[in-house]
Tab-separated table of C-alpha atoms in Angstrom:
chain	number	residue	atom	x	y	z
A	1	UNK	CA	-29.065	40.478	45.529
A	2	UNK	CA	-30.350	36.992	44.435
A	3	UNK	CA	-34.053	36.973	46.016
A	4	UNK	CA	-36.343	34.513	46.815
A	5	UNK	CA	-38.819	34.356	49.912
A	6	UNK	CA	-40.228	34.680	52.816
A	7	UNK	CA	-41.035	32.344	55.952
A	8	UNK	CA	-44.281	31.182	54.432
A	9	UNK	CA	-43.756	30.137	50.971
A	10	UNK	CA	-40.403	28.435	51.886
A	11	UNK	CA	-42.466	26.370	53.942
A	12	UNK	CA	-44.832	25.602	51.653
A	13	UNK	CA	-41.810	24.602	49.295
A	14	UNK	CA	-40.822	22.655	51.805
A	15	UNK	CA	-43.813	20.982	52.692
A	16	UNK	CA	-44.846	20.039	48.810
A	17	UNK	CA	-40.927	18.822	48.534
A	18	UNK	CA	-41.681	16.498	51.652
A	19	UNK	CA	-44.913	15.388	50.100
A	20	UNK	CA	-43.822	14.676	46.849
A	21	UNK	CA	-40.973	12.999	48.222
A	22	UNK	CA	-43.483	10.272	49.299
A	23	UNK	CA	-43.990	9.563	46.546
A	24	UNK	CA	-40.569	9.185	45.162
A	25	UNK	CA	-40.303	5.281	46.000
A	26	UNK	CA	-41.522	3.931	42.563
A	27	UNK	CA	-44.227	0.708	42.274
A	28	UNK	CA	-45.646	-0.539	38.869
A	29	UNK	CA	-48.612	2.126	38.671
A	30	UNK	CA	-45.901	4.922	37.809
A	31	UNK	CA	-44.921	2.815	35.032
A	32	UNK	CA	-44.850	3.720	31.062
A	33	UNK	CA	-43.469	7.192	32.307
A	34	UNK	CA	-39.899	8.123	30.019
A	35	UNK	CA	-36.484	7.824	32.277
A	36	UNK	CA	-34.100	10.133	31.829
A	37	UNK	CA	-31.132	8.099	33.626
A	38	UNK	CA	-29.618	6.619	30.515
A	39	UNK	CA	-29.816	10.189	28.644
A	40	UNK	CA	-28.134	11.892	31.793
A	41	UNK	CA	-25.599	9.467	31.546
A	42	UNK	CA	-24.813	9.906	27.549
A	43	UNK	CA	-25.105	13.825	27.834
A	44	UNK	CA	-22.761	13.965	31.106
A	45	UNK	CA	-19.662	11.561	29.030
A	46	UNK	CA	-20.492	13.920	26.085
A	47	UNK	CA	-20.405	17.252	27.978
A	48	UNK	CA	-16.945	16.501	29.939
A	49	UNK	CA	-15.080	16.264	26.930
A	50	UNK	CA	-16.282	19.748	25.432
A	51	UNK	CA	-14.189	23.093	26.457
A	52	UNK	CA	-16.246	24.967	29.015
A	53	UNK	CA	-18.867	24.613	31.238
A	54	UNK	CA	-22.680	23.861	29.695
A	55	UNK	CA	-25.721	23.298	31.445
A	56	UNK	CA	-29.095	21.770	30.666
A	57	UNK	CA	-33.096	21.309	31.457
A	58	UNK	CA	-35.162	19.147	29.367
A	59	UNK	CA	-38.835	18.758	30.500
A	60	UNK	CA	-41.109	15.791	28.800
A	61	UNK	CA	-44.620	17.917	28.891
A	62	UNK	CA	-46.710	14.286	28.856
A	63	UNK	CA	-45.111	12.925	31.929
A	64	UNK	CA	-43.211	16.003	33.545
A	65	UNK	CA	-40.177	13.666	33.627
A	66	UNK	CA	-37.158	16.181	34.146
A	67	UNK	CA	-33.578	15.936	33.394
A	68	UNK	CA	-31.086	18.639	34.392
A	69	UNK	CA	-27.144	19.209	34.394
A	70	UNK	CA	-25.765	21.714	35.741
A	71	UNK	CA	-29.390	23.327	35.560
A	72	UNK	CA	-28.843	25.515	38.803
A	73	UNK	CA	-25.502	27.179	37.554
A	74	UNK	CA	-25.617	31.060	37.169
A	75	UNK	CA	-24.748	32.214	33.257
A	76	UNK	CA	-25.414	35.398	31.073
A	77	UNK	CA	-28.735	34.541	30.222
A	78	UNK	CA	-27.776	36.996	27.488
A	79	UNK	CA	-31.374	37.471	25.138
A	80	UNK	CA	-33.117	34.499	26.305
A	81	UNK	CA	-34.224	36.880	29.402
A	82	UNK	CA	-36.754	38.269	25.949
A	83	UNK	CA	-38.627	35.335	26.993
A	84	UNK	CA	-40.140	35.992	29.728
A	85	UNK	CA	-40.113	39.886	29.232
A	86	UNK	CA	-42.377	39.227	26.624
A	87	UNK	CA	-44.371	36.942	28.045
A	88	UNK	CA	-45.042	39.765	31.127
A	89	UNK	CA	-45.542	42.478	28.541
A	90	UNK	CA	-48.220	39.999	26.977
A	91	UNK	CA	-49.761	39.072	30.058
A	92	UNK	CA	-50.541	42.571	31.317
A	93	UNK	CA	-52.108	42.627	27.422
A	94	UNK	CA	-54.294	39.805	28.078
A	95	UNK	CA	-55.389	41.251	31.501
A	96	UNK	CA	-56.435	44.971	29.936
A	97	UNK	CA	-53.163	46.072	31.561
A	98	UNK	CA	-52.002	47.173	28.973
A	99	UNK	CA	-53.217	48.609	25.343
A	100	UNK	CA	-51.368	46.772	22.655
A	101	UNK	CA	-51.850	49.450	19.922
A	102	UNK	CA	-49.786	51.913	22.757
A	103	UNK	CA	-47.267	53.550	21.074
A	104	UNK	CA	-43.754	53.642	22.373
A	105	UNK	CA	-41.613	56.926	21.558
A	106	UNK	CA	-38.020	56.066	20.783
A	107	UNK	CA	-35.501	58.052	22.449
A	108	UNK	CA	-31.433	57.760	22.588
A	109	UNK	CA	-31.586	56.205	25.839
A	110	UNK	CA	-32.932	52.920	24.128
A	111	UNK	CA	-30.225	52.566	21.474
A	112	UNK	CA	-28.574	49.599	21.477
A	113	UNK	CA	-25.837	48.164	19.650
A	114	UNK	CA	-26.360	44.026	18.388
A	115	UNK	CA	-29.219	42.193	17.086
A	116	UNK	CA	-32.618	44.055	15.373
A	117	UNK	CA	-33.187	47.131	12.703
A	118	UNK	CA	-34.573	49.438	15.285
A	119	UNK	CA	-30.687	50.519	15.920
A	120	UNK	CA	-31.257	52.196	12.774
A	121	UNK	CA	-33.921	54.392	13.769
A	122	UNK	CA	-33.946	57.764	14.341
A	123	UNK	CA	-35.128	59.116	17.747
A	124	UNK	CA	-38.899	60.279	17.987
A	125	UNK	CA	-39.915	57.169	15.952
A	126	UNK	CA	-42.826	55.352	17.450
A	127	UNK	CA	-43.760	52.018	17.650
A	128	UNK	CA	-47.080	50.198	19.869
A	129	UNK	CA	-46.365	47.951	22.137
A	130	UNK	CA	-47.606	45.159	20.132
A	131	UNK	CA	-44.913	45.662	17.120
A	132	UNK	CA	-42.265	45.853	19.796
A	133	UNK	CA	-42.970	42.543	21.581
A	134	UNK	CA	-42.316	40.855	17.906
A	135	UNK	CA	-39.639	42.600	17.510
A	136	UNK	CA	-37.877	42.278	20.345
A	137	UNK	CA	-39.306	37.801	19.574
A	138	UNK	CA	-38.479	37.332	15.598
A	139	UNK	CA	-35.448	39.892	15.776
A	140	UNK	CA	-34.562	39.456	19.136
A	141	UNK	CA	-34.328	43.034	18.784
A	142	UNK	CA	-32.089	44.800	21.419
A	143	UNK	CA	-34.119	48.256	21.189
A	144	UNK	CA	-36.999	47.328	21.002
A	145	UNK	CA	-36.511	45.373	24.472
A	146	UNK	CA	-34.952	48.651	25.848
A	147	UNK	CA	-38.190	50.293	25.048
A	148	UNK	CA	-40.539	47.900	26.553
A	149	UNK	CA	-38.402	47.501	29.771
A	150	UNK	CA	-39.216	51.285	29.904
A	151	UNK	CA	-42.387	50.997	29.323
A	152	UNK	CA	-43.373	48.732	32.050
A	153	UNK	CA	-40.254	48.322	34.102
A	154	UNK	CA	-37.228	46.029	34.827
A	155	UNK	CA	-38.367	45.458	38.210
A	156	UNK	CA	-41.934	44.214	37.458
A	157	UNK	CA	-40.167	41.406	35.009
A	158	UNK	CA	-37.974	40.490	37.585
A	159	UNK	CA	-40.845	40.341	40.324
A	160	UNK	CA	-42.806	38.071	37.478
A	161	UNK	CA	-39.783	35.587	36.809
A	162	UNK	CA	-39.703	34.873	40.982
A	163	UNK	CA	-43.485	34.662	40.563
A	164	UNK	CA	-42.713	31.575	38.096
A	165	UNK	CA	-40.366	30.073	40.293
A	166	UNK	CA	-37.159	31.572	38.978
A	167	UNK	CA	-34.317	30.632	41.454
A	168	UNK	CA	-31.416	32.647	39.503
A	169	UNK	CA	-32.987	36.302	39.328
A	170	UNK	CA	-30.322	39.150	40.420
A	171	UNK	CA	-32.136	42.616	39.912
A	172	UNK	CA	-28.623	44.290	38.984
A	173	UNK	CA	-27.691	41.465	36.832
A	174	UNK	CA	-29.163	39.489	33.678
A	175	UNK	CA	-28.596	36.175	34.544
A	176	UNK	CA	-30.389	32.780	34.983
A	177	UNK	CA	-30.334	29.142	35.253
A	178	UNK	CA	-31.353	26.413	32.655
A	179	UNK	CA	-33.847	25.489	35.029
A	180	UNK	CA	-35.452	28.839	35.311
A	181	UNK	CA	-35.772	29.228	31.263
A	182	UNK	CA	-37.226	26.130	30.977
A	183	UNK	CA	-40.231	27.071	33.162
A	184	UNK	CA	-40.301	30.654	31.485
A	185	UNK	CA	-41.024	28.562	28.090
A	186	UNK	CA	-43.529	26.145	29.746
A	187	UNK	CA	-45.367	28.990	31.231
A	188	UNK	CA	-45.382	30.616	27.866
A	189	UNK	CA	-46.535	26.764	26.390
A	190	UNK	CA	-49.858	27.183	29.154
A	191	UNK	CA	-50.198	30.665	28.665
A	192	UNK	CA	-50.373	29.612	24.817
A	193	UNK	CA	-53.228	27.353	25.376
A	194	UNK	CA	-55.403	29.842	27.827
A	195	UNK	CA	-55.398	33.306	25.754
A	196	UNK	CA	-54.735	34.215	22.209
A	197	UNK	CA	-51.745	36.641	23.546
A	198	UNK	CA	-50.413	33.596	24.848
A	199	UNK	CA	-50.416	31.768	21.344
A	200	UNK	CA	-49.451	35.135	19.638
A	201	UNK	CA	-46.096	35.125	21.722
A	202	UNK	CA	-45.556	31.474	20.865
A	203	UNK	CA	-46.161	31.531	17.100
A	204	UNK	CA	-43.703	34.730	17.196
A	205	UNK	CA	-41.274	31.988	19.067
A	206	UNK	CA	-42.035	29.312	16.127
A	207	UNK	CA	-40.655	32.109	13.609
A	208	UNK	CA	-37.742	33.910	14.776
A	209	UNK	CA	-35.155	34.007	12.542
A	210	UNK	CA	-32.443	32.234	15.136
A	211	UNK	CA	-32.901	28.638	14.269
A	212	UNK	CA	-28.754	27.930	13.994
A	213	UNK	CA	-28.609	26.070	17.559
A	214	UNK	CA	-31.161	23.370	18.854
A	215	UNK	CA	-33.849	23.494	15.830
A	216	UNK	CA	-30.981	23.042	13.544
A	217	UNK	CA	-29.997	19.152	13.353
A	218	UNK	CA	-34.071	18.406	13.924
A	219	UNK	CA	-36.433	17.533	11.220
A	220	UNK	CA	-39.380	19.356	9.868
A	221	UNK	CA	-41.396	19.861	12.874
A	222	UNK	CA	-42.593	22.970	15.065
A	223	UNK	CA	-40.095	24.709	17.262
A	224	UNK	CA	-40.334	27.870	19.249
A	225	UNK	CA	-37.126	29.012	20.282
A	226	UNK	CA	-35.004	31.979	21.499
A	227	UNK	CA	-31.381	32.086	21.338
A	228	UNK	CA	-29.114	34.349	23.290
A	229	UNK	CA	-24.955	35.567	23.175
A	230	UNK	CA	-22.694	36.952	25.076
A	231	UNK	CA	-19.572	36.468	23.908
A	232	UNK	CA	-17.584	38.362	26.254
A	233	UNK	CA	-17.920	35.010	28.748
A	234	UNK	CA	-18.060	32.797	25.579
A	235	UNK	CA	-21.641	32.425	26.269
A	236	UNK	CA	-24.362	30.756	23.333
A	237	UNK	CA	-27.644	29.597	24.635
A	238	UNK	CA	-31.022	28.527	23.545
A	239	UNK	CA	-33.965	27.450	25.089
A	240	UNK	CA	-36.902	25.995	22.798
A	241	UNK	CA	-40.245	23.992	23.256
A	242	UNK	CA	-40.036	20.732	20.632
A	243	UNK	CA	-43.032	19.831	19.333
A	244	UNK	CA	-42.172	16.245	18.904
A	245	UNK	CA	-44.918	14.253	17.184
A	246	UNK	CA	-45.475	11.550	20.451
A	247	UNK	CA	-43.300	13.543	23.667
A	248	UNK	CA	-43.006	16.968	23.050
A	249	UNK	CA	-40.531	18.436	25.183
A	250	UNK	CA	-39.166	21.539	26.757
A	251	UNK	CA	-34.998	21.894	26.066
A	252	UNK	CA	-32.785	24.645	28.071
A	253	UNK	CA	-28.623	24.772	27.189
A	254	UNK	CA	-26.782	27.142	28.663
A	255	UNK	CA	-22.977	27.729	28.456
A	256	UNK	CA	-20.137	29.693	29.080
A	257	UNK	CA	-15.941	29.714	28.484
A	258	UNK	CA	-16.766	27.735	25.577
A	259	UNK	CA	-14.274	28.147	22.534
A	260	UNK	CA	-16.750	30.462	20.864
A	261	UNK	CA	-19.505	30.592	18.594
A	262	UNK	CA	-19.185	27.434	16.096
A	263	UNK	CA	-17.655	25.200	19.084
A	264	UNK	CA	-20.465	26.421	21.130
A	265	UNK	CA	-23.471	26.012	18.321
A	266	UNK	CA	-21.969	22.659	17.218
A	267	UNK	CA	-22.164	21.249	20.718
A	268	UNK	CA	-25.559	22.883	21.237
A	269	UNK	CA	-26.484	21.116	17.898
A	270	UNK	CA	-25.293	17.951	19.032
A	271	UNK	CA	-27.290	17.910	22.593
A	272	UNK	CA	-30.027	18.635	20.538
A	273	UNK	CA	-29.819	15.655	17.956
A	274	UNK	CA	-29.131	13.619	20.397
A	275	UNK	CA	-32.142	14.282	22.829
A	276	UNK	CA	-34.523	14.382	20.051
A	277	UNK	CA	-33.458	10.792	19.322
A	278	UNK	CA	-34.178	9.701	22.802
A	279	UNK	CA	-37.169	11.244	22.961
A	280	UNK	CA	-38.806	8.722	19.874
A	281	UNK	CA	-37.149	5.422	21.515
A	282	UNK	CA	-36.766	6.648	24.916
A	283	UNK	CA	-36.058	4.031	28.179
A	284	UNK	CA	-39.253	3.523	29.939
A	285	UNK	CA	-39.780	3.175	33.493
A	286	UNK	CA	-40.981	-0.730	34.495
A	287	UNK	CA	-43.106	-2.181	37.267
A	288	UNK	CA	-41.671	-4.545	39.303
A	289	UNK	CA	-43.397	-7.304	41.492
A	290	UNK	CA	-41.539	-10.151	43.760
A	291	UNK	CA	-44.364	-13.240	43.643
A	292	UNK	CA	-47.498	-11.268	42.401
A	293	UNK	CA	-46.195	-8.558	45.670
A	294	UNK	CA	-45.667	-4.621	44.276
A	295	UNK	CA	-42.011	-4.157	45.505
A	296	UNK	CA	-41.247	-0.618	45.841
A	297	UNK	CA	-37.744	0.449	45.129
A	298	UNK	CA	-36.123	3.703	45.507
A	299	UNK	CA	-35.306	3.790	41.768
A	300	UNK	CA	-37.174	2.496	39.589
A	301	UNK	CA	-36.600	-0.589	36.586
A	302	UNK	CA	-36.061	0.468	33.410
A	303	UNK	CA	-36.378	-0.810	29.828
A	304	UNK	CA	-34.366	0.573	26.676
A	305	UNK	CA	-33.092	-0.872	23.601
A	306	UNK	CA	-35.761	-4.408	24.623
A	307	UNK	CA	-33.494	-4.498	28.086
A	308	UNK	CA	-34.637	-3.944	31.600
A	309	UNK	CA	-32.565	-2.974	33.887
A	310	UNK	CA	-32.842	-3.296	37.763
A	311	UNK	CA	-30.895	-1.158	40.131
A	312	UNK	CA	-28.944	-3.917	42.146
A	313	UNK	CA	-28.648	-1.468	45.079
A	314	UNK	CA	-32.314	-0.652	45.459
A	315	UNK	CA	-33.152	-4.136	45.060
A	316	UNK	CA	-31.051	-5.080	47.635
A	317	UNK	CA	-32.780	-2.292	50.120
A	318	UNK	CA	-36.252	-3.400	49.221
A	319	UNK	CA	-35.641	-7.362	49.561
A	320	UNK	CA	-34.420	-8.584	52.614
A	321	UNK	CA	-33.200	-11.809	51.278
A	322	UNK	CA	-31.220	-10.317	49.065
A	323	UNK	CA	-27.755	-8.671	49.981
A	324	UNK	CA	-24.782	-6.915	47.527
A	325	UNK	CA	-20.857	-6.910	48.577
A	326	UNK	CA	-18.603	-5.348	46.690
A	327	UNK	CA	-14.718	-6.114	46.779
A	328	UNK	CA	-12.415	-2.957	45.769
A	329	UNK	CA	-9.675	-5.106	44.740
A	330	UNK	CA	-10.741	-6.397	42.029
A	331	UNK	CA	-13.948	-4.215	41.697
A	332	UNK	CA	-16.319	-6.928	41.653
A	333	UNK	CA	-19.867	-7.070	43.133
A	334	UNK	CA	-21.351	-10.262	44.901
A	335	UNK	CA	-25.235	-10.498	45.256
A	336	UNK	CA	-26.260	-12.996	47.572
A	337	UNK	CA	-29.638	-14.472	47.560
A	338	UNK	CA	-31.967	-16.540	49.953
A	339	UNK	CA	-34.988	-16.341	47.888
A	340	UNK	CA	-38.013	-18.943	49.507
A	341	UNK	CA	-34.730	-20.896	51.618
A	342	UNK	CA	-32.454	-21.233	48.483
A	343	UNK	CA	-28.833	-19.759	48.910
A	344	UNK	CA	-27.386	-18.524	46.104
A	345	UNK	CA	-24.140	-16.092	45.171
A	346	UNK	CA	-22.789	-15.207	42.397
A	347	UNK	CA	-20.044	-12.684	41.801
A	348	UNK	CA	-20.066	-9.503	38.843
A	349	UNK	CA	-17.173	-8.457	36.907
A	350	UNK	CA	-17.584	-5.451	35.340
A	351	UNK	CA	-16.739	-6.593	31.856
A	352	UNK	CA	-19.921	-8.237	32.466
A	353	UNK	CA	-23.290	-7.151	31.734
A	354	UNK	CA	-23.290	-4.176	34.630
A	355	UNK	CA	-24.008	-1.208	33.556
A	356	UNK	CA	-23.398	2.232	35.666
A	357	UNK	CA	-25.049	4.776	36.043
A	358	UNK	CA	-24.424	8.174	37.821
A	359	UNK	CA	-21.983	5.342	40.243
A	360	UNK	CA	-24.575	3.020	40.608
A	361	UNK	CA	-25.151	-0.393	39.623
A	362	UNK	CA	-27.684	-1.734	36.954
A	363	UNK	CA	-28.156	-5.542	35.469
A	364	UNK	CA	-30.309	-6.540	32.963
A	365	UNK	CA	-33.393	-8.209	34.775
A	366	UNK	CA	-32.738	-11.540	32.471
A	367	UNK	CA	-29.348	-12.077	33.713
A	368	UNK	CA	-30.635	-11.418	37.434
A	369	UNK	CA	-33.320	-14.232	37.205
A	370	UNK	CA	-30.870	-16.801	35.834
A	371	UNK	CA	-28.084	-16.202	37.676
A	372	UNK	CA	-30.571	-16.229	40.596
A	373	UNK	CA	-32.843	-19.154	39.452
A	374	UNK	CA	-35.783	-17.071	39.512
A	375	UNK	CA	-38.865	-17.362	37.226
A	376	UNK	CA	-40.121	-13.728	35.595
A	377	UNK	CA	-42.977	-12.614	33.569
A	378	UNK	CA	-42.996	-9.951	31.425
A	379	UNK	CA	-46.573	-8.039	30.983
A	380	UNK	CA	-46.048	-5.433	28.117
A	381	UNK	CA	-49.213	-3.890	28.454
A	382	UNK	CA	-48.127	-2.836	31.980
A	383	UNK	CA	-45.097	-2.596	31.050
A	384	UNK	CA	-44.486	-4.565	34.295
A	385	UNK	CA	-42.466	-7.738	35.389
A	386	UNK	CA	-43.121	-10.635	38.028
A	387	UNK	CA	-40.432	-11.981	39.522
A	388	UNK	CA	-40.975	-15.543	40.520
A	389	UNK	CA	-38.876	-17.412	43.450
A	390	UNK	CA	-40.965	-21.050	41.878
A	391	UNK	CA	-40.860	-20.172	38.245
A	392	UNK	CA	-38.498	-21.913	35.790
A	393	UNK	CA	-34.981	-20.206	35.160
A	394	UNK	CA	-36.209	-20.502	31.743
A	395	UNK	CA	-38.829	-18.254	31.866
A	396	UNK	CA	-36.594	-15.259	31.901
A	397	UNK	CA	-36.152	-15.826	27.922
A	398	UNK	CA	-40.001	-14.028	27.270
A	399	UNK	CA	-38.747	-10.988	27.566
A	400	UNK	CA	-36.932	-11.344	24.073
């Protein structure tokens, strides 16, 4: 029984989706924000050549740029569902809820085989609920949990992990979505900067002593993570907040059917190296303007590795002048141009510089103008181009 709600808040949903969605056509003032589309594409080739099915969320906290695959699929969320128990627990702390010297009374109903030391505890032995929430953090402690689900109820966790927006909450199950963990751990990132309890839950995040998985390959910089198994379905997760030095980031990999634990980590690891590296030289998104006039495209220019790349298709769609064809034969794609009463066509193999991406097609904005005859300008500060239908065909060299 998979919840979620009722007449009026769906509206609203739907109402804020419609709203934003005006927005979605991109002009130069969303500019300088991080694009995600060339990481997608590297993480999707990777991913279909690994055994089993993975899933991802990675959040950029400075620009709420978002990147997901798979990231609505049900898994075992296994002990990443500590996150936001704890978080609850620490909440109803912060709000005099809840005493955190409380003690908790141990009893065989909480015993639980798998990760902690309180497995080795006899019943009777009391801990407050303070202790617990580390324990059940650091240790990922399978008792403790027990003990504070007891305390304060399954249900209300569940009722607080719709309340965040969780789309994968089953009240008979423990499962959830990459999605949903990643907005448990940004919620615990804002509840971190509003209330000591907050940054108490995070630093006990920052040390747990699970660090084999996406920490692992990264260098010497804060983490706070929470790992989860459940090897039955060949299931190794982790979901972590990176506190990358200039785009800290929020990183959610789920999996299942994998080969098992060291296939599973070692892929993990890999997504993890290779995100972090995007995030310090990451593709930007870039402004583009048609004779000093804002052209808005449904997907927006992008610059990585010192090349922009314009989305042929949306071009097309947002200049009238300028038309694609594409012939199946021989896979080839035509653009023709009457730019200011000039015909022009040219035709695109593949081999050359077209890149794709999730099917569509890109070309670096140099080769455009020259092909074309078009003039550009490149203003770095903007990070914005001018396309000009008078300038000089040489002119598209500045952006070197």
């Amino acid at each position: 029984m998979t919840k979620r709600a009722k007449g009026f808040f769906a509206a609203l949903i739907i109402l804020t989706v419609l709203l934003i969605g005006l927005q979605v056509v991109t002009t130069p003032a969303a500019a300088s924000e991080i694009d995600y589309r060339p990481l997608g594409e590297e993480l999707r080739d990777y991913l279909v050549l690994q055994k089993g099915l993975y899933g991802l969320y990675i959040l950029d906290i400075k620009s709420d740029e978002k990147l997901g695959i798979n990231e609505l699929e049900e898994f075992h969320a296994a002990s990443t569902f500590k996150v936001p128990m704890a978080m609850y627990v620490y909440r109803q702390v912060a709000g005099g809820k809840l005493a955190p010297k409380q003690m908790v009374s141990l009893s065989s109903s909480h015993m639980e085989g798998g990760t902690g030391f309180l497995q080795f505890s006899t019943p009777g032995t009391r801990k407050n609920v303070d202790e617990l929430v580390r324990y059940g953090i650091v240790y990922s402690d399978n008792v403790a949990t027990n003990m504070l689900l007891d305390l304060v109820g399954k249900k209300a966790v569940k009722d607080y992990m719709i309340l965040l927006g969780g789309d994968v909450v089953n009240y008979e199950k423990n499962v959830t979505c990459p999605k949903d963990m990643a907005i448990y751990m940004q919620e615990a990132v804002r509840f971190a900067g509003e209330n000591s309890w907050g940054e108490k839950l995070l630093s006990h995040l920052r040390h747990t002593v699970y660090t084999d998985r996406i920490p692992n390959p990264l260098p010497d910089v804060p983490i706070a993570n929470k790992i989860g198994n459940w090897p039955p379905t060949g299931t190794y997760n982790d979901v972590a907040y990176v506190e990358h030095s200039e785009r800290p980031y929020i990183i959610s990999v789920f999996s299942r059917n994998t080969a098992g634990y060291n296939e599973a980590v070692r892929v993990i690891r890999e997504i993890s190296r290779r995100v972090y590296a995007y995030q310090s030289s990451p593709a930007l998104k870039v402004g583009l303007t048609l004779d000093d006039k804002d052209l808005v495209l449904a997907e927006q220019p992008f610059i990585v590795r010192g090349v922009t790349l314009v989305p042929l298709r949306a071009l097309a769609d947002a200049v009238p002048e300028i038309s694609l064809g594409w012939a199946e034969s021989t896979d080839a794609i035509t653009i023709r141009s009457n730019l200011n009463g000039v015909k022009k066509q040219v035709m695109l193999n593949r081999e050359d510089e077209v890149e794709i991406i999730k099917g569509r097609s890109y070309l670096p904005v140099r080769d455009l103008c020259r092909l074309l005859n078009l003039g550009l300008v490149w203003n770095p500060e903007e990070l914005c181009i001018n396309i000009s239908t008078s300038g000089s065909v040489d002119n598209w060299s500045l952006l070197n």
